[in-house]
């Protein structure tokens, strides 16, 4: 029993140290205000660059937009690209209430460790929100105000976040007779 206890303490100490790095999480949010060409209403595409992204497991990419986004049917949407690969559009439908909305429209995409490794080969992950043909920048004007007196805005926001990993502590506990025996 003494030997088992010493081994367990050693495994737990090593696990504790390893878990600090294995379950290290990554989370970065980048916010960009839409820009339009002078004398034109069309919005430029927005680009987000993530660096130092550890390939520790699965990730989620959350895209949130506020502005002139009535919907896909009206060419007032963004198409989400990661390193040149399309991950769909936001919003996918059409709704007049989305025009200069005070609330963000949001879409989340799950990414694999393999994808993160591939994209980080050059040291960065580039996410591009390609603005639809009819997306304009008028939602940031003074006449567009939300209930809390903030401007509606023309905002694109992207968050890249790891799901985190951990060691199989249940297995360790069972192995040393401290957990369930099944």
PDB file of C-alpha atoms in Angstrom:
ATOM      1  CA  UNK A   1       0.000   0.000   0.000  1.00  0.00           C
ATOM      2  CA  UNK A   2       2.886   2.348   0.834  1.00  0.00           C
ATOM      3  CA  UNK A   3       4.430   1.848  -2.603  1.00  0.00           C
ATOM      4  CA  UNK A   4       1.058   2.584  -4.263  1.00  0.00           C
ATOM      5  CA  UNK A   5       0.714   5.809  -2.271  1.00  0.00           C
ATOM      6  CA  UNK A   6       4.208   6.998  -3.206  1.00  0.00           C
ATOM      7  CA  UNK A   7       3.590   6.234  -6.874  1.00  0.00           C
ATOM      8  CA  UNK A   8       0.225   7.991  -6.729  1.00  0.00           C
ATOM      9  CA  UNK A   9       1.758  11.108  -5.156  1.00  0.00           C
ATOM     10  CA  UNK A  10       4.473  11.107  -7.846  1.00  0.00           C
ATOM     11  CA  UNK A  11       1.944  10.686 -10.662  1.00  0.00           C
ATOM     12  CA  UNK A  12      -0.274  13.428  -9.245  1.00  0.00           C
ATOM     13  CA  UNK A  13       2.659  15.840  -8.912  1.00  0.00           C
ATOM     14  CA  UNK A  14       3.807  15.143 -12.465  1.00  0.00           C
ATOM     15  CA  UNK A  15       0.204  15.399 -13.674  1.00  0.00           C
ATOM     16  CA  UNK A  16      -0.256  18.719 -11.907  1.00  0.00           C
ATOM     17  CA  UNK A  17       2.826  20.175 -13.609  1.00  0.00           C
ATOM     18  CA  UNK A  18       1.867  18.717 -16.977  1.00  0.00           C
ATOM     19  CA  UNK A  19      -1.770  19.825 -16.716  1.00  0.00           C
ATOM     20  CA  UNK A  20      -0.642  23.414 -16.279  1.00  0.00           C
ATOM     21  CA  UNK A  21       0.768  23.325 -19.795  1.00  0.00           C
ATOM     22  CA  UNK A  22      -1.547  20.722 -21.372  1.00  0.00           C
ATOM     23  CA  UNK A  23      -4.691  22.553 -20.429  1.00  0.00           C
ATOM     24  CA  UNK A  24      -3.305  26.009 -21.089  1.00  0.00           C
ATOM     25  CA  UNK A  25      -5.980  27.887 -22.910  1.00  0.00           C
ATOM     26  CA  UNK A  26      -5.726  30.421 -25.672  1.00  0.00           C
ATOM     27  CA  UNK A  27      -8.241  33.183 -26.219  1.00  0.00           C
ATOM     28  CA  UNK A  28      -7.852  36.289 -28.317  1.00  0.00           C
ATOM     29  CA  UNK A  29     -10.500  38.715 -29.523  1.00  0.00           C
ATOM     30  CA  UNK A  30      -9.834  41.238 -32.275  1.00  0.00           C
ATOM     31  CA  UNK A  31     -12.321  44.037 -32.998  1.00  0.00           C
ATOM     32  CA  UNK A  32     -12.315  46.070 -36.209  1.00  0.00           C
ATOM     33  CA  UNK A  33     -14.525  48.983 -37.229  1.00  0.00           C
ATOM     34  CA  UNK A  34     -15.658  48.744 -40.848  1.00  0.00           C
ATOM     35  CA  UNK A  35     -14.015  51.100 -43.284  1.00  0.00           C
ATOM     36  CA  UNK A  36     -15.523  52.363 -46.508  1.00  0.00           C
ATOM     37  CA  UNK A  37     -13.858  54.046 -49.466  1.00  0.00           C
ATOM     38  CA  UNK A  38     -14.210  57.817 -49.538  1.00  0.00           C
ATOM     39  CA  UNK A  39     -17.152  58.762 -51.767  1.00  0.00           C
ATOM     40  CA  UNK A  40     -18.331  55.155 -51.846  1.00  0.00           C
ATOM     41  CA  UNK A  41     -20.718  53.292 -49.619  1.00  0.00           C
ATOM     42  CA  UNK A  42     -19.127  49.867 -50.036  1.00  0.00           C
ATOM     43  CA  UNK A  43     -17.212  48.409 -47.071  1.00  0.00           C
ATOM     44  CA  UNK A  44     -13.700  47.012 -47.314  1.00  0.00           C
ATOM     45  CA  UNK A  45     -13.082  43.423 -46.265  1.00  0.00           C
ATOM     46  CA  UNK A  46     -11.751  43.070 -42.717  1.00  0.00           C
ATOM     47  CA  UNK A  47      -8.718  40.974 -41.835  1.00  0.00           C
ATOM     48  CA  UNK A  48      -7.785  39.497 -38.463  1.00  0.00           C
ATOM     49  CA  UNK A  49      -4.338  38.004 -37.776  1.00  0.00           C
ATOM     50  CA  UNK A  50      -3.777  35.615 -34.876  1.00  0.00           C
ATOM     51  CA  UNK A  51      -0.214  34.719 -33.843  1.00  0.00           C
ATOM     52  CA  UNK A  52       1.357  32.445 -31.223  1.00  0.00           C
ATOM     53  CA  UNK A  53      -1.587  30.045 -31.369  1.00  0.00           C
ATOM     54  CA  UNK A  54      -0.641  26.759 -29.664  1.00  0.00           C
ATOM     55  CA  UNK A  55      -1.970  23.613 -31.329  1.00  0.00           C
ATOM     56  CA  UNK A  56      -3.279  22.123 -28.096  1.00  0.00           C
ATOM     57  CA  UNK A  57      -6.530  20.687 -29.411  1.00  0.00           C
ATOM     58  CA  UNK A  58      -9.816  21.817 -30.866  1.00  0.00           C
ATOM     59  CA  UNK A  59     -10.627  25.523 -31.172  1.00  0.00           C
ATOM     60  CA  UNK A  60     -13.690  27.629 -31.795  1.00  0.00           C
ATOM     61  CA  UNK A  61     -13.771  30.711 -33.961  1.00  0.00           C
ATOM     62  CA  UNK A  62     -16.624  33.074 -33.120  1.00  0.00           C
ATOM     63  CA  UNK A  63     -17.494  35.813 -35.596  1.00  0.00           C
ATOM     64  CA  UNK A  64     -19.751  38.659 -34.446  1.00  0.00           C
ATOM     65  CA  UNK A  65     -20.957  41.502 -36.653  1.00  0.00           C
ATOM     66  CA  UNK A  66     -23.003  44.685 -36.213  1.00  0.00           C
ATOM     67  CA  UNK A  67     -23.904  47.017 -39.056  1.00  0.00           C
ATOM     68  CA  UNK A  68     -25.587  47.000 -42.451  1.00  0.00           C
ATOM     69  CA  UNK A  69     -26.274  43.261 -42.451  1.00  0.00           C
ATOM     70  CA  UNK A  70     -29.858  42.553 -43.562  1.00  0.00           C
ATOM     71  CA  UNK A  71     -28.804  39.152 -44.746  1.00  0.00           C
ATOM     72  CA  UNK A  72     -27.458  36.859 -47.394  1.00  0.00           C
ATOM     73  CA  UNK A  73     -30.381  37.361 -49.793  1.00  0.00           C
ATOM     74  CA  UNK A  74     -29.679  41.099 -49.888  1.00  0.00           C
ATOM     75  CA  UNK A  75     -25.872  40.879 -50.403  1.00  0.00           C
ATOM     76  CA  UNK A  76     -25.567  42.393 -46.917  1.00  0.00           C
ATOM     77  CA  UNK A  77     -23.529  39.702 -45.187  1.00  0.00           C
ATOM     78  CA  UNK A  78     -19.941  38.595 -44.603  1.00  0.00           C
ATOM     79  CA  UNK A  79     -18.329  35.426 -45.875  1.00  0.00           C
ATOM     80  CA  UNK A  80     -15.902  33.926 -43.347  1.00  0.00           C
ATOM     81  CA  UNK A  81     -12.519  32.795 -44.706  1.00  0.00           C
ATOM     82  CA  UNK A  82      -9.710  31.205 -42.734  1.00  0.00           C
ATOM     83  CA  UNK A  83      -6.488  31.030 -44.726  1.00  0.00           C
ATOM     84  CA  UNK A  84      -8.505  31.145 -47.965  1.00  0.00           C
ATOM     85  CA  UNK A  85     -11.045  28.438 -47.040  1.00  0.00           C
ATOM     86  CA  UNK A  86     -14.688  29.494 -46.739  1.00  0.00           C
ATOM     87  CA  UNK A  87     -16.537  28.666 -43.523  1.00  0.00           C
ATOM     88  CA  UNK A  88     -19.906  30.040 -44.609  1.00  0.00           C
ATOM     89  CA  UNK A  89     -21.733  33.323 -44.354  1.00  0.00           C
ATOM     90  CA  UNK A  90     -23.227  35.426 -41.586  1.00  0.00           C
ATOM     91  CA  UNK A  91     -26.145  36.005 -41.451  1.00  0.00           C
ATOM     92  CA  UNK A  92     -27.463  33.076 -43.451  1.00  0.00           C
ATOM     93  CA  UNK A  93     -31.016  34.359 -43.924  1.00  0.00           C
ATOM     94  CA  UNK A  94     -32.699  37.730 -44.230  1.00  0.00           C
ATOM     95  CA  UNK A  95     -34.285  39.948 -41.603  1.00  0.00           C
ATOM     96  CA  UNK A  96     -34.955  43.708 -41.713  1.00  0.00           C
ATOM     97  CA  UNK A  97     -34.349  43.891 -37.944  1.00  0.00           C
ATOM     98  CA  UNK A  98     -30.672  43.053 -38.527  1.00  0.00           C
ATOM     99  CA  UNK A  99     -30.182  46.410 -40.298  1.00  0.00           C
ATOM    100  CA  UNK A 100     -27.984  48.520 -37.949  1.00  0.00           C
ATOM    101  CA  UNK A 101     -28.943  46.233 -35.081  1.00  0.00           C
ATOM    102  CA  UNK A 102     -27.877  47.017 -31.536  1.00  0.00           C
ATOM    103  CA  UNK A 103     -27.170  43.302 -31.008  1.00  0.00           C
ATOM    104  CA  UNK A 104     -24.346  41.313 -32.569  1.00  0.00           C
ATOM    105  CA  UNK A 105     -25.141  38.623 -35.124  1.00  0.00           C
ATOM    106  CA  UNK A 106     -22.891  35.662 -34.288  1.00  0.00           C
ATOM    107  CA  UNK A 107     -21.637  32.451 -35.857  1.00  0.00           C
ATOM    108  CA  UNK A 108     -19.286  29.903 -34.260  1.00  0.00           C
ATOM    109  CA  UNK A 109     -17.094  27.469 -36.194  1.00  0.00           C
ATOM    110  CA  UNK A 110     -15.247  24.483 -34.681  1.00  0.00           C
ATOM    111  CA  UNK A 111     -11.642  24.009 -35.803  1.00  0.00           C
ATOM    112  CA  UNK A 112      -9.440  20.933 -35.356  1.00  0.00           C
ATOM    113  CA  UNK A 113      -5.914  20.666 -33.981  1.00  0.00           C
ATOM    114  CA  UNK A 114      -4.802  19.544 -37.444  1.00  0.00           C
ATOM    115  CA  UNK A 115      -6.220  22.706 -39.055  1.00  0.00           C
ATOM    116  CA  UNK A 116      -4.536  24.910 -36.432  1.00  0.00           C
ATOM    117  CA  UNK A 117      -1.186  23.137 -37.075  1.00  0.00           C
ATOM    118  CA  UNK A 118      -1.534  23.572 -40.827  1.00  0.00           C
ATOM    119  CA  UNK A 119      -2.451  27.258 -40.635  1.00  0.00           C
ATOM    120  CA  UNK A 120       0.238  28.072 -38.052  1.00  0.00           C
ATOM    121  CA  UNK A 121       3.002  26.709 -40.323  1.00  0.00           C
ATOM    122  CA  UNK A 122       3.831  30.310 -41.318  1.00  0.00           C
ATOM    123  CA  UNK A 123       3.424  31.631 -37.747  1.00  0.00           C
ATOM    124  CA  UNK A 124      -0.035  33.152 -38.113  1.00  0.00           C
ATOM    125  CA  UNK A 125      -3.680  32.419 -38.826  1.00  0.00           C
ATOM    126  CA  UNK A 126      -5.414  34.908 -41.109  1.00  0.00           C
ATOM    127  CA  UNK A 127      -9.187  35.267 -40.864  1.00  0.00           C
ATOM    128  CA  UNK A 128     -10.859  37.442 -43.500  1.00  0.00           C
ATOM    129  CA  UNK A 129     -14.456  38.654 -43.402  1.00  0.00           C
ATOM    130  CA  UNK A 130     -15.338  39.349 -47.008  1.00  0.00           C
ATOM    131  CA  UNK A 131     -18.022  42.026 -46.987  1.00  0.00           C
ATOM    132  CA  UNK A 132     -21.069  41.472 -49.180  1.00  0.00           C
ATOM    133  CA  UNK A 133     -21.484  43.680 -52.229  1.00  0.00           C
ATOM    134  CA  UNK A 134     -24.134  45.905 -50.613  1.00  0.00           C
ATOM    135  CA  UNK A 135     -22.659  46.301 -47.088  1.00  0.00           C
ATOM    136  CA  UNK A 136     -22.406  50.025 -46.310  1.00  0.00           C
ATOM    137  CA  UNK A 137     -20.901  52.017 -43.419  1.00  0.00           C
ATOM    138  CA  UNK A 138     -23.874  54.233 -42.515  1.00  0.00           C
ATOM    139  CA  UNK A 139     -24.761  52.409 -39.282  1.00  0.00           C
ATOM    140  CA  UNK A 140     -22.118  54.323 -37.332  1.00  0.00           C
ATOM    141  CA  UNK A 141     -23.686  57.690 -38.100  1.00  0.00           C
ATOM    142  CA  UNK A 142     -25.050  59.799 -35.268  1.00  0.00           C
ATOM    143  CA  UNK A 143     -28.709  59.104 -36.105  1.00  0.00           C
ATOM    144  CA  UNK A 144     -28.274  55.409 -35.355  1.00  0.00           C
ATOM    145  CA  UNK A 145     -28.544  55.039 -31.577  1.00  0.00           C
ATOM    146  CA  UNK A 146     -29.343  52.022 -29.417  1.00  0.00           C
ATOM    147  CA  UNK A 147     -31.479  52.012 -26.287  1.00  0.00           C
ATOM    148  CA  UNK A 148     -28.420  52.513 -24.062  1.00  0.00           C
ATOM    149  CA  UNK A 149     -27.507  55.644 -26.089  1.00  0.00           C
ATOM    150  CA  UNK A 150     -24.553  53.917 -27.758  1.00  0.00           C
ATOM    151  CA  UNK A 151     -24.118  54.042 -31.523  1.00  0.00           C
ATOM    152  CA  UNK A 152     -25.226  51.021 -33.502  1.00  0.00           C
ATOM    153  CA  UNK A 153     -21.841  50.855 -35.173  1.00  0.00           C
ATOM    154  CA  UNK A 154     -20.161  49.028 -37.993  1.00  0.00           C
ATOM    155  CA  UNK A 155     -18.238  46.431 -36.042  1.00  0.00           C
ATOM    156  CA  UNK A 156     -16.625  43.104 -36.949  1.00  0.00           C
ATOM    157  CA  UNK A 157     -15.275  41.036 -34.072  1.00  0.00           C
ATOM    158  CA  UNK A 158     -13.499  37.667 -34.172  1.00  0.00           C
ATOM    159  CA  UNK A 159     -12.557  35.484 -31.195  1.00  0.00           C
ATOM    160  CA  UNK A 160     -10.264  32.465 -31.477  1.00  0.00           C
ATOM    161  CA  UNK A 161     -10.409  30.236 -28.411  1.00  0.00           C
ATOM    162  CA  UNK A 162      -9.012  26.829 -27.494  1.00  0.00           C
ATOM    163  CA  UNK A 163     -11.248  24.197 -26.000  1.00  0.00           C
ATOM    164  CA  UNK A 164      -8.394  23.163 -23.689  1.00  0.00           C
ATOM    165  CA  UNK A 165      -7.045  19.714 -22.924  1.00  0.00           C
ATOM    166  CA  UNK A 166      -6.558  17.831 -19.702  1.00  0.00           C
ATOM    167  CA  UNK A 167      -4.988  14.594 -18.586  1.00  0.00           C
ATOM    168  CA  UNK A 168      -7.210  11.554 -18.014  1.00  0.00           C
ATOM    169  CA  UNK A 169      -7.479  12.049 -14.252  1.00  0.00           C
ATOM    170  CA  UNK A 170     -10.402   9.598 -13.999  1.00  0.00           C
ATOM    171  CA  UNK A 171      -8.147   6.865 -15.376  1.00  0.00           C
ATOM    172  CA  UNK A 172      -5.360   7.737 -12.913  1.00  0.00           C
ATOM    173  CA  UNK A 173      -7.779   7.688  -9.985  1.00  0.00           C
ATOM    174  CA  UNK A 174      -9.222   4.309 -11.048  1.00  0.00           C
ATOM    175  CA  UNK A 175      -5.765   2.840 -11.628  1.00  0.00           C
ATOM    176  CA  UNK A 176      -4.759   3.579  -8.042  1.00  0.00           C
ATOM    177  CA  UNK A 177      -8.043   2.411  -6.571  1.00  0.00           C
ATOM    178  CA  UNK A 178      -9.285   5.886  -5.645  1.00  0.00           C
ATOM    179  CA  UNK A 179     -12.094   6.248  -8.133  1.00  0.00           C
ATOM    180  CA  UNK A 180     -14.883   4.109  -9.476  1.00  0.00           C
ATOM    181  CA  UNK A 181     -13.810   0.529 -10.127  1.00  0.00           C
ATOM    182  CA  UNK A 182     -15.669   0.055 -13.482  1.00  0.00           C
TER     183      UNK A 182
END
